[in-house]
CSV table of C-alpha atoms in Angstrom, one decimal:
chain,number,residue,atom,x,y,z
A,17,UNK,CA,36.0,80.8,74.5
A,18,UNK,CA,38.9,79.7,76.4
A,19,UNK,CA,39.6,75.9,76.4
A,20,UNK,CA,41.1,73.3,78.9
A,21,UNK,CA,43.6,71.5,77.4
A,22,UNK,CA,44.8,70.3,81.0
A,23,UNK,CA,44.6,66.5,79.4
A,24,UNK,CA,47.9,67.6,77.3
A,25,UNK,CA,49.9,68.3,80.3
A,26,UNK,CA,53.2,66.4,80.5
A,27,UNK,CA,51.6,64.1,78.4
A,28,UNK,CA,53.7,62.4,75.2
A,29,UNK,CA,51.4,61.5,73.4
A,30,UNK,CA,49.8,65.6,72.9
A,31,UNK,CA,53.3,67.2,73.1
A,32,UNK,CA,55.8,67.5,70.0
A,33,UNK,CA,59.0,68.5,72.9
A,34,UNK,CA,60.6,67.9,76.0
A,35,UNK,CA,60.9,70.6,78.5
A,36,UNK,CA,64.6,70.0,80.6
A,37,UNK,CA,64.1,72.1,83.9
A,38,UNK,CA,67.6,72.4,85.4
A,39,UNK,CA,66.8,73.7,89.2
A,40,UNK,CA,69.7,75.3,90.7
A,41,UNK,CA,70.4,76.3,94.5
A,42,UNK,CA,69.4,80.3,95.2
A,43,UNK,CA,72.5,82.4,95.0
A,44,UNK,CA,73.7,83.5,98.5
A,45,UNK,CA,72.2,87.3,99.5
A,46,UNK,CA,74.6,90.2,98.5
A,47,UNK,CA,76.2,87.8,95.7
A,48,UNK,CA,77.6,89.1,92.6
A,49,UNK,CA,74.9,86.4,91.3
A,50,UNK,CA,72.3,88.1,93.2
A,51,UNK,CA,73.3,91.6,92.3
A,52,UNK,CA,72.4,90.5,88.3
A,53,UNK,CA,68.8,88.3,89.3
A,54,UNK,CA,66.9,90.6,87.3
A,55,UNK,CA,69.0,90.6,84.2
A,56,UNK,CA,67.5,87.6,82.2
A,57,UNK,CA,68.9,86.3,79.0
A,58,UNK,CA,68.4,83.9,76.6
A,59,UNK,CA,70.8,82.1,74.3
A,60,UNK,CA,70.7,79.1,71.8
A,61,UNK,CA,73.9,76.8,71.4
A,62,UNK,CA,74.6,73.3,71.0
A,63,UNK,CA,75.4,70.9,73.7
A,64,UNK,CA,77.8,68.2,72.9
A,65,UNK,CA,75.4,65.3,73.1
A,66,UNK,CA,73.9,63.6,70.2
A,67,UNK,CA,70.5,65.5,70.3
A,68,UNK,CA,71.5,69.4,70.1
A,69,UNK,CA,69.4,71.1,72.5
A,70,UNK,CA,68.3,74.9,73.0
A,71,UNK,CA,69.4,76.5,76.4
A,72,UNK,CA,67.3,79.1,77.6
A,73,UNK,CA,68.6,80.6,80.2
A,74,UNK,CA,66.7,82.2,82.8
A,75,UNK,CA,68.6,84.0,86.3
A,76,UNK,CA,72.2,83.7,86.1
A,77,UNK,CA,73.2,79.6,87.2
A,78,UNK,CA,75.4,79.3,90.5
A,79,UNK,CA,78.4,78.2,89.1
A,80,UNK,CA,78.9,74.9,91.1
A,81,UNK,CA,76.2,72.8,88.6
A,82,UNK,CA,76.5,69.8,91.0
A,83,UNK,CA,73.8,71.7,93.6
A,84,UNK,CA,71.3,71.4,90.6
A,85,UNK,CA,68.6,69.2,90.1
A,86,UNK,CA,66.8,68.4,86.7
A,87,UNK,CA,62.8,68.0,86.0
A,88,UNK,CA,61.5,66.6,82.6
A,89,UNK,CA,58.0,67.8,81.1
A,90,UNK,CA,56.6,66.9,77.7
A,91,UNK,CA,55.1,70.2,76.2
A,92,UNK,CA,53.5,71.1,73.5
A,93,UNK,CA,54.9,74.0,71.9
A,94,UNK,CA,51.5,75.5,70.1
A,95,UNK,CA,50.1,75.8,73.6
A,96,UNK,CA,53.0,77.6,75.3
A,97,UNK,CA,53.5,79.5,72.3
A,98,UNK,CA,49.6,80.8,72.3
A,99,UNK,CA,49.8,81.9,76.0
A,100,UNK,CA,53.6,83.0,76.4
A,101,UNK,CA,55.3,85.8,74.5
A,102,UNK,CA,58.6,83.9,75.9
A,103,UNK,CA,58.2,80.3,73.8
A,104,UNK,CA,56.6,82.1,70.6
A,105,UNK,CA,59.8,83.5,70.2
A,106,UNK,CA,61.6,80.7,71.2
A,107,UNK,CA,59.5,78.1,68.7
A,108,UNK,CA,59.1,80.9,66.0
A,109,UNK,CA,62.3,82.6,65.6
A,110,UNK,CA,63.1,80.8,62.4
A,111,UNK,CA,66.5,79.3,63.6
A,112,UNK,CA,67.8,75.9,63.4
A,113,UNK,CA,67.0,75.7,67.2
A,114,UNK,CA,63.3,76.5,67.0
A,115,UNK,CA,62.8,73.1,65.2
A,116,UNK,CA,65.0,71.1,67.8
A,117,UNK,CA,63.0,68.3,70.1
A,118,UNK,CA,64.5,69.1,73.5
A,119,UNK,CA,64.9,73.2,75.0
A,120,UNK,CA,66.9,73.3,78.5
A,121,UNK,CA,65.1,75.8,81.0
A,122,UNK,CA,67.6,77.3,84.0
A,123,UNK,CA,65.9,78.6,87.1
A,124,UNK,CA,67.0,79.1,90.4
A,125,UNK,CA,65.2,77.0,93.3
A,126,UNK,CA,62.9,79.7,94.5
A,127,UNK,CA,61.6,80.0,91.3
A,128,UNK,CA,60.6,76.2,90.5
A,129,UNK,CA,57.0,76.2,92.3
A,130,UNK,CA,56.1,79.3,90.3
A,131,UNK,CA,57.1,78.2,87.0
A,132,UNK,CA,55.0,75.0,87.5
A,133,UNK,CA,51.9,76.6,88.5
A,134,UNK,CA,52.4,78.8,85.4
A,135,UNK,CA,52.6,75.7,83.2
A,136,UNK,CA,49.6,74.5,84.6
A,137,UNK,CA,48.0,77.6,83.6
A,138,UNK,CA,48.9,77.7,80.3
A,139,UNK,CA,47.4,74.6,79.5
A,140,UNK,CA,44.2,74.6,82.3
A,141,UNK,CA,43.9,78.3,82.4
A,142,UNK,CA,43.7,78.4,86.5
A,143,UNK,CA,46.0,78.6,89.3
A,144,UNK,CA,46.7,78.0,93.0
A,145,UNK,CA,49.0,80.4,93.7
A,146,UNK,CA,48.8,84.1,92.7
A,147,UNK,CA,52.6,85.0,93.2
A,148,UNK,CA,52.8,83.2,90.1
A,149,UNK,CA,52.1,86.7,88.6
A,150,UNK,CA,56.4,86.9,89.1
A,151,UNK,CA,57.1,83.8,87.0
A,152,UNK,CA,53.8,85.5,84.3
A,153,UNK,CA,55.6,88.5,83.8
A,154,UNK,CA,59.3,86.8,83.0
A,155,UNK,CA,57.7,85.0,80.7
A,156,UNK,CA,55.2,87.1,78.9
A,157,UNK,CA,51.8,85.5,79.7
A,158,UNK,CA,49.8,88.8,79.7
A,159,UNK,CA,46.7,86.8,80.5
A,160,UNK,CA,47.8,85.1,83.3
A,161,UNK,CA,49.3,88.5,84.8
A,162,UNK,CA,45.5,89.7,83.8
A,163,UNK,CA,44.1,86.8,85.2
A,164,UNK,CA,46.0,87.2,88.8
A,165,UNK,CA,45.5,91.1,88.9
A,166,UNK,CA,41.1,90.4,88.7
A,167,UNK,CA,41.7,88.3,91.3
A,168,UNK,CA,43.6,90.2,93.7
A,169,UNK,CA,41.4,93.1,93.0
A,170,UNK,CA,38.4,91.3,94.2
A,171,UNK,CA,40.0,90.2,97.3
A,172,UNK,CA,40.1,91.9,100.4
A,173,UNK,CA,43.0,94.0,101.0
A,174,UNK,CA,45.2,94.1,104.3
A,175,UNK,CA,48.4,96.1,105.0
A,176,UNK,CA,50.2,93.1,104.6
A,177,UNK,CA,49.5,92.2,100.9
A,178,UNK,CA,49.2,95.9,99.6
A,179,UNK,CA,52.6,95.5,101.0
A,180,UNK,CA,53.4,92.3,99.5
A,181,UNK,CA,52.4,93.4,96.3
A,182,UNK,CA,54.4,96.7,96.3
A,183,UNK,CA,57.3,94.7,96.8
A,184,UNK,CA,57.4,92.7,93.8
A,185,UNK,CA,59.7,93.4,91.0
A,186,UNK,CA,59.9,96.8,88.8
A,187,UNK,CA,58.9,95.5,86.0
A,188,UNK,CA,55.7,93.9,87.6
A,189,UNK,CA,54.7,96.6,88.8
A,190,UNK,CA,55.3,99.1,85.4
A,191,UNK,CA,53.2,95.9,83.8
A,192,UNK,CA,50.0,97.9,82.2
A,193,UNK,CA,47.9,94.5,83.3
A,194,UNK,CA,49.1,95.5,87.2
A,195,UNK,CA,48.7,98.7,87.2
A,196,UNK,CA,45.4,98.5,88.9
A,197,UNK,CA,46.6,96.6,91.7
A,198,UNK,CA,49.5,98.3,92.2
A,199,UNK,CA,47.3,102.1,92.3
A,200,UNK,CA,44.8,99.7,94.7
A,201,UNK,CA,47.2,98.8,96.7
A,202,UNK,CA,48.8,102.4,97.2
A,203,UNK,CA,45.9,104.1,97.9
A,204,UNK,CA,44.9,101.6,100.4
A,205,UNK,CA,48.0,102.2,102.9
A,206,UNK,CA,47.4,105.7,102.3
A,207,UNK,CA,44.1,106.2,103.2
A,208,UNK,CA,44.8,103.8,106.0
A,209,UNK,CA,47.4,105.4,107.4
A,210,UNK,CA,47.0,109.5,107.2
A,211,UNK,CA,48.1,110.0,110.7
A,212,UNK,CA,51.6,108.2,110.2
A,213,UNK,CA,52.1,109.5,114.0
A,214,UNK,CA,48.9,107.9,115.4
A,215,UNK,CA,50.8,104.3,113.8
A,216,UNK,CA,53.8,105.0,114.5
A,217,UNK,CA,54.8,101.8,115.7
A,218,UNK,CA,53.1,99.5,113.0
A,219,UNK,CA,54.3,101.8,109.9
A,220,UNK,CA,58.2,101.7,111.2
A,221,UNK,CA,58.3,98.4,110.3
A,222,UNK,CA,57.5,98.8,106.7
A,223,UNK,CA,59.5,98.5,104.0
A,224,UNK,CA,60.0,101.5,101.5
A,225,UNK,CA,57.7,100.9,99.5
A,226,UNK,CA,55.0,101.0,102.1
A,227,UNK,CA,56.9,104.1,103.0
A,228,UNK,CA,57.0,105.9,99.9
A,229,UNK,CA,52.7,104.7,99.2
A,230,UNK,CA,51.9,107.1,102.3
A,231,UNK,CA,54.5,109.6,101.8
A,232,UNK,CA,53.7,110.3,97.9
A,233,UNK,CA,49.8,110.8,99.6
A,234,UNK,CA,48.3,114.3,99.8
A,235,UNK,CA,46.4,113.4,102.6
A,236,UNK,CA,48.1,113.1,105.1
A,237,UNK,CA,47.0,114.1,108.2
A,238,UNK,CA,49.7,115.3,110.7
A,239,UNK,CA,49.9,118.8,113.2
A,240,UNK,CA,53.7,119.9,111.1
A,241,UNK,CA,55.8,118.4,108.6
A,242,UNK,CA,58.6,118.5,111.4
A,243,UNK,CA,56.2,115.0,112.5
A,244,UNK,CA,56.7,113.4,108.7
A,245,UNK,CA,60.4,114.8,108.8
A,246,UNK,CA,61.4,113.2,112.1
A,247,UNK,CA,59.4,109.9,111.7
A,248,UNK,CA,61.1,109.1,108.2
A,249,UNK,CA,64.7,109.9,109.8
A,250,UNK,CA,64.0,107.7,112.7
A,251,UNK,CA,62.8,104.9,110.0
A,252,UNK,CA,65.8,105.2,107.5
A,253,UNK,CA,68.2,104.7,110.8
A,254,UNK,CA,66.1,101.9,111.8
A,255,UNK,CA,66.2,100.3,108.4
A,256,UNK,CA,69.5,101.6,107.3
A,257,UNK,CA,72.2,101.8,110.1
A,258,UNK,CA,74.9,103.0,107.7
A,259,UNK,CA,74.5,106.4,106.4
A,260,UNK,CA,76.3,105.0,102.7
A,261,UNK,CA,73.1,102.7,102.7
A,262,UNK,CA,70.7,105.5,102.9
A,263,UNK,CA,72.3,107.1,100.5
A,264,UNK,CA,71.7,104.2,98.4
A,265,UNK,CA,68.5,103.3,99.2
A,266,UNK,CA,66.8,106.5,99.8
């Protein structure tokens, strides 16, 4: 039976700690910062302040912290430690820090909407938004990831979310729970589009990964793989006007 415990929310009086959300501006495209988004980390130390806190780090911070903004929940750590892989670890891992009151959380800006909506559905077990599935896999709620995959499933698909959710991070889409989507949403575009040459004009404006679903297809239906050949060169100059960038990309 799963239980509602949406009464608990940011509520003192059910929570045991305080969650410090420091929000900071999204790091410029092409940025050093940028380059590392994916590589999370997570580190306890003390602040100088008279209550030591836990800083859990999430993307890399933008240097400057005057562009970021600061959001206080109460939690309750059993909860978030039930549903997250994340907080067990951080409540459990026998450490000084596990036992402090206050844990620091860093995020970037883009990131803020997500994180809340996976809050609310640790503790009420249902969402609004279904990109949260981004913010479920950083933080190792299998059951919301689960939860969002059912749901997707059972929704009509349209080139432009099998798209959308072929572009979301590696390790989403390697998550067993995805899986199904992700196969879904493959064989979708490529049963949609066997004759690449009969949409040409609509497919060139896909991304790779739309690009690689129809190409990695066996049934595809073109007169001569001199058609595939030529349409994928004309798409990587389209999408890739210096030839170092296809070599990078491709």
């Amino acid at each position: 039976m799963v239980f509602d415990v949406g009464f608990a929310f940011n509520d003192s009086n059910f929570s045991d700690r305080v969650l410090r959300i420091e929000i900071t501006t999204d790091p410029p495209p092409n940025s050093d910062i940028a380059a590392t988004a994916n590589a999370y980390q997570v580190r306890h130390g003390k602040r100088k302040r008279e209550d030591e806190e836990t800083t859990v780090e999430g993307l890399p911070s933008v240097a400057n912290n005057d562009d970021s903004t600061v959001k206080t929940l109460h939690i309750n750590s059993l909860i978030l430690a039930v549903k997250s892989t994340f907080f067990l670890k951080l409540f459990s891992n026998g450490m000084r820090e596990s036992e402090q009151r206050h844990v620091t959380l860093k995020i970037n800006a883009s990131e803020e909407a997500s994180l809340m909506e996976l809050l609310n559905f640790m503790y009420r077990n249902s969402l609004n938004m279904l990109d949260v599935v981004v913010a479920a896999d950083k933080f190792g709620v299998s059951s919301c990831m689960r939860y969002c995959t059912n749901l997707l499933l059972n929704s009509p698909m349209t080139p432009d979310s099998a798209l959308l959710y072929l572009d979301l991070p590696h390790s989403v889409l390697m998550a067993d729970t995805f899986q199904p989507l992700a196969n879904a949403a493959k064989k979708y575009l490529a049963g949609r589009y066997k004759d690449i040459t009969k949409f040409e004009e609509e497919v060139m404006a896909f991304p790779i990964c739309g690009i690689e679903a129809i190409l990695a297809s066996n049934e595809l239906e073109v007169e001569s793989e001199d058609d595939v050949y030529d349409f994928v060169l004309k798409w990587a100059r389209q999408h890739y006007n210096r030839p170092e960038e296809r070599r990078v990309n491709l």
